[in-house]
PDB file of C-alpha atoms in Angstrom:
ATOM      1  CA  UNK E  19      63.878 125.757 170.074  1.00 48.00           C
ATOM      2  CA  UNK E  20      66.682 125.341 167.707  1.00 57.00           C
ATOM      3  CA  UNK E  21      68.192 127.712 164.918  1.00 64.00           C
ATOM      4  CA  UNK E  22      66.908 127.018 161.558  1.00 59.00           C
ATOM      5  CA  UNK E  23      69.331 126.358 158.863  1.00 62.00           C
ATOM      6  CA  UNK E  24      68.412 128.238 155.904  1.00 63.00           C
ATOM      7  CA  UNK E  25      65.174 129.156 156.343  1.00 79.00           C
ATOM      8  CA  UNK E  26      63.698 132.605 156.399  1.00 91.00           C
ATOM      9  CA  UNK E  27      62.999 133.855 159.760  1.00 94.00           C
ATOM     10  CA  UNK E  28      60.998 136.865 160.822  1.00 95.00           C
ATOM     11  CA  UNK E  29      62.722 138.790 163.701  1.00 95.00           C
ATOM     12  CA  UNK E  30      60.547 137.584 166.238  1.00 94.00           C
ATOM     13  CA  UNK E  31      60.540 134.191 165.081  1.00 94.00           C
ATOM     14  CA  UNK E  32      64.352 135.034 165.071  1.00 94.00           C
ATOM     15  CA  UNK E  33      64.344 136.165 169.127  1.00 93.00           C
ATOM     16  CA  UNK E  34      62.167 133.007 169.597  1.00 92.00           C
ATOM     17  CA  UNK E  35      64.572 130.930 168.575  1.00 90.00           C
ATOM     18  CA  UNK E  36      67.893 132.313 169.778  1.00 90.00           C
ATOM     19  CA  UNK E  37      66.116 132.464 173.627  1.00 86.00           C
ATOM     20  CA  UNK E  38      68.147 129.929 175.811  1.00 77.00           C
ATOM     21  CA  UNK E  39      70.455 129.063 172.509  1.00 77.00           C
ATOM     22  CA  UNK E  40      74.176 128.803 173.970  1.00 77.00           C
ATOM     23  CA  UNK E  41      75.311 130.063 170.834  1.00 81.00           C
ATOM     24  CA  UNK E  42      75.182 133.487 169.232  1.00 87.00           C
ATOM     25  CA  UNK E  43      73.517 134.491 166.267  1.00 92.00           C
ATOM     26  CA  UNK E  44      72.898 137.200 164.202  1.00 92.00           C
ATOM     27  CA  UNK E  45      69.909 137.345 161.303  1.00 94.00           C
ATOM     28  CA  UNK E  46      71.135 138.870 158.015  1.00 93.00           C
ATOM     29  CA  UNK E  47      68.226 138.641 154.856  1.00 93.00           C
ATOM     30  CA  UNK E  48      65.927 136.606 157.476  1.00 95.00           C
ATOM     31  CA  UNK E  49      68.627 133.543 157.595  1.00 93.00           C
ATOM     32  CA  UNK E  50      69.859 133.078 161.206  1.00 92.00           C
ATOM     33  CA  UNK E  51      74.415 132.611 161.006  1.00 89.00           C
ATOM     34  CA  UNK E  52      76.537 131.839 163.941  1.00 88.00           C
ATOM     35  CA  UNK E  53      79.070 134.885 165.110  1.00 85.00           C
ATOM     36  CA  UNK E  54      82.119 133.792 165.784  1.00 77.00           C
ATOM     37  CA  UNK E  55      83.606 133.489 169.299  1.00 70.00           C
ATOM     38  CA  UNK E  56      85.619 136.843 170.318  1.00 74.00           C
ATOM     39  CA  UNK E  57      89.455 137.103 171.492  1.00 84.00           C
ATOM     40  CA  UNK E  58      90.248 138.567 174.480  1.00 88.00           C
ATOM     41  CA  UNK E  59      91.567 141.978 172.594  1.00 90.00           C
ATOM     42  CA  UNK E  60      88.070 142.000 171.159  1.00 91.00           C
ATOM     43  CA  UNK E  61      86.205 141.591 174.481  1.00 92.00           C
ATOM     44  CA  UNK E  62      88.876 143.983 176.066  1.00 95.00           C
ATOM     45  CA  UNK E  63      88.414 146.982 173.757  1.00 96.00           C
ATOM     46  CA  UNK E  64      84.287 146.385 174.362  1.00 95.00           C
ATOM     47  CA  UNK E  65      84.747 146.843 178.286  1.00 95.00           C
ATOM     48  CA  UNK E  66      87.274 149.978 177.660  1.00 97.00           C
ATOM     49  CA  UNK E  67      84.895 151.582 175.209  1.00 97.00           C
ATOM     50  CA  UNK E  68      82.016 151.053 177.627  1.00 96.00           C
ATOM     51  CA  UNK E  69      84.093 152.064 180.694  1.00 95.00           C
ATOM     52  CA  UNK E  70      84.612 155.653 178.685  1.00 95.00           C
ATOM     53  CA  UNK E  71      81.524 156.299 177.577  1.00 96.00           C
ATOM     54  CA  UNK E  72      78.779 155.066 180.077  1.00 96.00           C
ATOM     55  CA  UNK E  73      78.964 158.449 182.343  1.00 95.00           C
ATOM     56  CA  UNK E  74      78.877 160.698 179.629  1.00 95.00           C
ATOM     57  CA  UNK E  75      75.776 158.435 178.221  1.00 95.00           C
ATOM     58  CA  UNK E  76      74.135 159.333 181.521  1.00 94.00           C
ATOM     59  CA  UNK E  77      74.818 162.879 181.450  1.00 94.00           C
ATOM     60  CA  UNK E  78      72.970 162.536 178.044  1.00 94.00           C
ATOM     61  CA  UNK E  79      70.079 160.276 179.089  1.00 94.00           C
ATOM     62  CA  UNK E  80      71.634 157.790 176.805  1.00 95.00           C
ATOM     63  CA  UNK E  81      72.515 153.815 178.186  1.00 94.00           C
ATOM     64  CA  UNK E  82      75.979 152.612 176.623  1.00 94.00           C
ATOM     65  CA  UNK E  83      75.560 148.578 176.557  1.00 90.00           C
ATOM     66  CA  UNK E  84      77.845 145.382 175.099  1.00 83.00           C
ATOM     67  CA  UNK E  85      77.420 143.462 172.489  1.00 77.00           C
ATOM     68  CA  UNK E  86      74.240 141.187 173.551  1.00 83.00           C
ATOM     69  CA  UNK E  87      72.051 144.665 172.612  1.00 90.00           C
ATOM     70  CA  UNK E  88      70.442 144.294 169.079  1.00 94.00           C
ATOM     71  CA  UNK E  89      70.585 146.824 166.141  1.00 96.00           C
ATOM     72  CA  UNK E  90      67.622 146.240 163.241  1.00 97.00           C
ATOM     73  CA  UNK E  91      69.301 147.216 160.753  1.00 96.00           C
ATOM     74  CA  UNK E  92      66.701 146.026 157.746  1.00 95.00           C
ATOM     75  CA  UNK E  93      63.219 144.620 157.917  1.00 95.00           C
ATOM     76  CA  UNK E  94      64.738 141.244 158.015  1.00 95.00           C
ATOM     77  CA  UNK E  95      68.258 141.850 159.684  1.00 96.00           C
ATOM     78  CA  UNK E  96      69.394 142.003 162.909  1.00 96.00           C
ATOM     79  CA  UNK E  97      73.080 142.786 164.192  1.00 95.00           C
ATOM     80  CA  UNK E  98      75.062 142.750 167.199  1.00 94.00           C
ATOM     81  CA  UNK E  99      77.861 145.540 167.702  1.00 94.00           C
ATOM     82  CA  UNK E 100      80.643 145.104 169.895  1.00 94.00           C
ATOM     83  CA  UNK E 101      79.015 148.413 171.509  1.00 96.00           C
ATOM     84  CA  UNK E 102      76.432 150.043 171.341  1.00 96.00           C
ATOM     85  CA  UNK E 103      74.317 153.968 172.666  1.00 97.00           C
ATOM     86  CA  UNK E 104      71.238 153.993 172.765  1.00 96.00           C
ATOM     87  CA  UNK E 105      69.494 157.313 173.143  1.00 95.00           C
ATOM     88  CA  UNK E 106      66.045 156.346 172.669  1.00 94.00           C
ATOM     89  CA  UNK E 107      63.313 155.769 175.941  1.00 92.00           C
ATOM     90  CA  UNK E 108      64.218 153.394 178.404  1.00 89.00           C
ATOM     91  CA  UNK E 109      62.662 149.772 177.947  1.00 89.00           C
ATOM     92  CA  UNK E 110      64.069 146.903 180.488  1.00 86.00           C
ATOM     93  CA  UNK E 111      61.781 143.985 177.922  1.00 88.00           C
ATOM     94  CA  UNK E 112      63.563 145.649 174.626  1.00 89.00           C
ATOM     95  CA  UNK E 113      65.283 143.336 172.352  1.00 89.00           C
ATOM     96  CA  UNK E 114      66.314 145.969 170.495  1.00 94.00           C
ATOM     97  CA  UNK E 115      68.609 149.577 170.777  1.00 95.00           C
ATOM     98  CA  UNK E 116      65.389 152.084 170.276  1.00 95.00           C
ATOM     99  CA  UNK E 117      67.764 154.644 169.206  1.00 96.00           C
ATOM    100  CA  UNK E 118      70.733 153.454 168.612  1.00 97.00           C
ATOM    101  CA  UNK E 119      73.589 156.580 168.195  1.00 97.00           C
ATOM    102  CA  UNK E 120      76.444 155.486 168.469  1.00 97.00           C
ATOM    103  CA  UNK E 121      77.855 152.157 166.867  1.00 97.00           C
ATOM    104  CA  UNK E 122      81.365 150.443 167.719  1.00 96.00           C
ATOM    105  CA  UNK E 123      82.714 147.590 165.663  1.00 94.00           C
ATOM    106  CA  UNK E 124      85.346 145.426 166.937  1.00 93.00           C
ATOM    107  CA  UNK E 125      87.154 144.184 163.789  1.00 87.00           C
ATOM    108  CA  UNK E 126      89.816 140.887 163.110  1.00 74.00           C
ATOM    109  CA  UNK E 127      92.029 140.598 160.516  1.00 63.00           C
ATOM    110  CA  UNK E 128      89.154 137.901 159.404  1.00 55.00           C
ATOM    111  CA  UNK E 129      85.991 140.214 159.802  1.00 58.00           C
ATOM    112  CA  UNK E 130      87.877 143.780 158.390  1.00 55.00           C
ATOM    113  CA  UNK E 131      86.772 143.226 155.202  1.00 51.00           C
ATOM    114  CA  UNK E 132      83.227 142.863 155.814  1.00 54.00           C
ATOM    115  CA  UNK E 133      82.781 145.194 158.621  1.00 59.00           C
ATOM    116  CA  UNK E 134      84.396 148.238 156.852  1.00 64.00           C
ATOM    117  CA  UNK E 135      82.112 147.055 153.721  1.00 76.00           C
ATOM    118  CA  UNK E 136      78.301 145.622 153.772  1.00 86.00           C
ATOM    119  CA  UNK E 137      78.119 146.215 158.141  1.00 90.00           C
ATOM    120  CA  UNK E 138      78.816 149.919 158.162  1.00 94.00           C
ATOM    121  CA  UNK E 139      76.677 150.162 155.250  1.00 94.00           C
ATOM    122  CA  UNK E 140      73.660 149.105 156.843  1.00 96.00           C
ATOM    123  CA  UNK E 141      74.394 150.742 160.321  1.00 97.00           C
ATOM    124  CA  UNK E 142      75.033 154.083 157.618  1.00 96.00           C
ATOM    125  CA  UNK E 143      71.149 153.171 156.832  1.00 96.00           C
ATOM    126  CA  UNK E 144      69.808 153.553 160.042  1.00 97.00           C
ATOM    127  CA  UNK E 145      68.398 156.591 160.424  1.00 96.00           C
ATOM    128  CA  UNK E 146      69.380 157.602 164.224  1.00 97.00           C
ATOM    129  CA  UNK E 147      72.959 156.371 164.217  1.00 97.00           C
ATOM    130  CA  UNK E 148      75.256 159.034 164.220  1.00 97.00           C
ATOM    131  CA  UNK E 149      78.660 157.636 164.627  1.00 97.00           C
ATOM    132  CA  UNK E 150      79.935 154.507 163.342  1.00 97.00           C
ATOM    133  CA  UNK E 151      83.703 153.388 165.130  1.00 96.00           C
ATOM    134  CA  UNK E 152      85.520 150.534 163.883  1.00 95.00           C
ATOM    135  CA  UNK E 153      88.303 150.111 166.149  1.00 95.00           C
ATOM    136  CA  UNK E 154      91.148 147.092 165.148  1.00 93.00           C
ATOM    137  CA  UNK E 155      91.804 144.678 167.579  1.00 91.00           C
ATOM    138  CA  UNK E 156      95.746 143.523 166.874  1.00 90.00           C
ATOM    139  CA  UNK E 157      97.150 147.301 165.625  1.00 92.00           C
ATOM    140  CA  UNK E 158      96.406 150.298 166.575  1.00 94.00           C
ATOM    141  CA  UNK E 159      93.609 152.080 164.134  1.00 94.00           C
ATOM    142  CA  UNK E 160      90.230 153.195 164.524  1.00 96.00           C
ATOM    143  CA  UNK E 161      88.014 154.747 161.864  1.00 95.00           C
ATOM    144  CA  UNK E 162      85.054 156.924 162.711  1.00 97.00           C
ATOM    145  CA  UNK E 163      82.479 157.560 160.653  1.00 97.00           C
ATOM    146  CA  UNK E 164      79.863 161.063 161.432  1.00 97.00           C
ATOM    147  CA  UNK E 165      76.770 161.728 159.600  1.00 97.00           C
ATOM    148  CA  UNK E 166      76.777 165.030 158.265  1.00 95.00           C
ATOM    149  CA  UNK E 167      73.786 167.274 158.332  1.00 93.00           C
ATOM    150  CA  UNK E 168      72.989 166.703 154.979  1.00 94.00           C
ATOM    151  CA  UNK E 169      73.408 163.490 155.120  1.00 92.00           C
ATOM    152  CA  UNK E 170      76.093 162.449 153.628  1.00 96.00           C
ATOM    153  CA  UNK E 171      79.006 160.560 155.791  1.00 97.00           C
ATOM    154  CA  UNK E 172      82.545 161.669 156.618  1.00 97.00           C
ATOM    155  CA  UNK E 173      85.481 159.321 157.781  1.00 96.00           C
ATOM    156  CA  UNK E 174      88.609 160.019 159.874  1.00 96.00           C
ATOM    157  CA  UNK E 175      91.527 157.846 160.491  1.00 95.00           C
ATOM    158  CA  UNK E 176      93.006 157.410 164.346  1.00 96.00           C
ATOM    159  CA  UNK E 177      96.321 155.991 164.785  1.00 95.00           C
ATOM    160  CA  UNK E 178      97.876 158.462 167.563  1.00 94.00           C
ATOM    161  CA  UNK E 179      97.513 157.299 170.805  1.00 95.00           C
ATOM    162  CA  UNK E 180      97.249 160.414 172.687  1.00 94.00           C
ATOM    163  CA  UNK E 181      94.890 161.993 169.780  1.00 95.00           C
ATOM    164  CA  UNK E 182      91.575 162.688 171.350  1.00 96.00           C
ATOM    165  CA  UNK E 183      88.443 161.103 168.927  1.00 97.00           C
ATOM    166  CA  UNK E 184      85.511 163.706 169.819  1.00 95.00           C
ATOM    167  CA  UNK E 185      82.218 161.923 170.398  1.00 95.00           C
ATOM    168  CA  UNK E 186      79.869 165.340 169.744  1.00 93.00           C
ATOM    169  CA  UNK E 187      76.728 162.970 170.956  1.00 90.00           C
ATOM    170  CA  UNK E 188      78.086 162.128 173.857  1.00 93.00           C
ATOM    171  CA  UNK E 189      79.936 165.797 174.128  1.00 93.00           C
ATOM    172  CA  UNK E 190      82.959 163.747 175.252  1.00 95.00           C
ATOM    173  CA  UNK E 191      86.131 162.302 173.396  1.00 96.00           C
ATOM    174  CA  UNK E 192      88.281 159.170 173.649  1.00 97.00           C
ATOM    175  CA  UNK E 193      91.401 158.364 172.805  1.00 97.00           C
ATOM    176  CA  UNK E 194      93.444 155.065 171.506  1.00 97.00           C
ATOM    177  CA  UNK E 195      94.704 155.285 175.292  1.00 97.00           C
ATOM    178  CA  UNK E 196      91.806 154.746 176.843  1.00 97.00           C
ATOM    179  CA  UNK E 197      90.829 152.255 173.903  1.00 97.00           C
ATOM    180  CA  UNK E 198      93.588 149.982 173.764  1.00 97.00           C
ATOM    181  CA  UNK E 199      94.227 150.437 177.686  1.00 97.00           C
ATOM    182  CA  UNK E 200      95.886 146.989 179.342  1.00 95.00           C
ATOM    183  CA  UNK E 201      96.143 145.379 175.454  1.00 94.00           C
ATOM    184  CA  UNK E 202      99.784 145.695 173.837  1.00 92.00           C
ATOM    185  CA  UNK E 203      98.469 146.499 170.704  1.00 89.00           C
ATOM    186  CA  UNK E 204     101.652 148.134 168.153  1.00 88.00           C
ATOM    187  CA  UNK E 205     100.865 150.861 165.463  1.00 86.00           C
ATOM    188  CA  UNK E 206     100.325 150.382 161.819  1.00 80.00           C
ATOM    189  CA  UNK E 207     103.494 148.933 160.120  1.00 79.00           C
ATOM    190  CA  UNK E 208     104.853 151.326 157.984  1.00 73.00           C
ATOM    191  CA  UNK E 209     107.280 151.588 154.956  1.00 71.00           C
ATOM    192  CA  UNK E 210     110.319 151.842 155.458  1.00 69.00           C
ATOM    193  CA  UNK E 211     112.236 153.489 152.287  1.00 72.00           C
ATOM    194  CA  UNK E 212     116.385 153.239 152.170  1.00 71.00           C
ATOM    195  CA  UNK E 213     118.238 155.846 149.988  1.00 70.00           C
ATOM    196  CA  UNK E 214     121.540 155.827 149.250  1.00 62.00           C
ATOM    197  CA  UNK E 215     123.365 158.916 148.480  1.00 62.00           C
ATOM    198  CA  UNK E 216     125.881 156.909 146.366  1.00 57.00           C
ATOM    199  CA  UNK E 217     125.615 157.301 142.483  1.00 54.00           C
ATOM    200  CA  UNK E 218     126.670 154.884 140.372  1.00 52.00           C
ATOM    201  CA  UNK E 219     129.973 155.862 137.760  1.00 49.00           C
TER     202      UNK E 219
END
């Protein structure tokens, strides 16, 4: 079965038609758009954030999967984060994270914009999701975003790379280390400001 272009899909007419399709997909206001292929650093960052957090998921009766796990986000949307926890009861035939609590974007210099924007938005929506990480894949940065008890959302900045991110779901932490491990990925550029101590006469 093919991919419809621009017509409204229901999510299972959605997982109908993506089964056996070589491409990948994701289904934002029921119309069905091709995700871009990843870059290595993208695919990299995925496996190190898995690595960390998969025994620590376990300890939690949580299952820490890639990026072929689906999140509903809406009644019509459906997205696919780079990784994902899922906390809810174990189903092997699920097509999508039960419970998903932990989110983690992978973002380009082409994808930033939207991920930090509309994307976090609706994973901010779903109402198990605790954390929200958006890690950059060419400098060294990653943004974590906690629900709050009362709802509201905080957001911390990461650019140390021996700065420990805690993870209070998982009750473990990771750091831009372990993140960015085998990638040579730089820091942030920063400006540079030149004073002279020479006035003029």
């Amino acid at each position: 079965m093919g991919i419809p272009e621009h017509e409204k899909l229901t999510i299972g007419e959605f997982f109908a038609a993506i089964s056996g399709s070589e491409g990948r997909y994701e289904l934002v206001g029921g119309i069905a758009y091709a995700m871009a292929g990843a870059k290595e650093g993208h695919n990299v960052i995925c496996s190190n954030v898995q690595t960390a957090f998969v025994p620590a998921g376990k300890q939690k009766g949580c299952r820490t999967t890639s990026s072929d796990t689906a999140v509903q986000t809406g009644p019509d949307t459906i997205r696919y984060p780079g990784v994902v926890v899922d906390c809810g009861p174990p189903n092997a035939v699920a097509m999508t994270a039960s419970k998903p609590t932990i989110i983690v974007e992978v973002s380009s210099p082409g994808t930033a914009v939207f991920d930090y924007g509309a994307k976090l938005r609706e994973y901010q929506g779903v109402e198990s999701v605790e954390t929200v990480m958006q890690i950059e894949s060419e400098i060294a940065l990653v943004k974590v975003h906690r629900r709050q008890k009362n709802g509201t959302w905080t957001e911390e900045t990461f650019e140390e790379f021996d700065v420990s991110i805690p993870l209070p779901s998982l009750a473990t932490s990771i750091t831009l280390n372990e993140i960015y491990d085998t990638l040579d990925v730089k820091p942030r550029p920063r400006l540079q400001v030149v004073r002279s101590d020479h006035t003029l006469r």
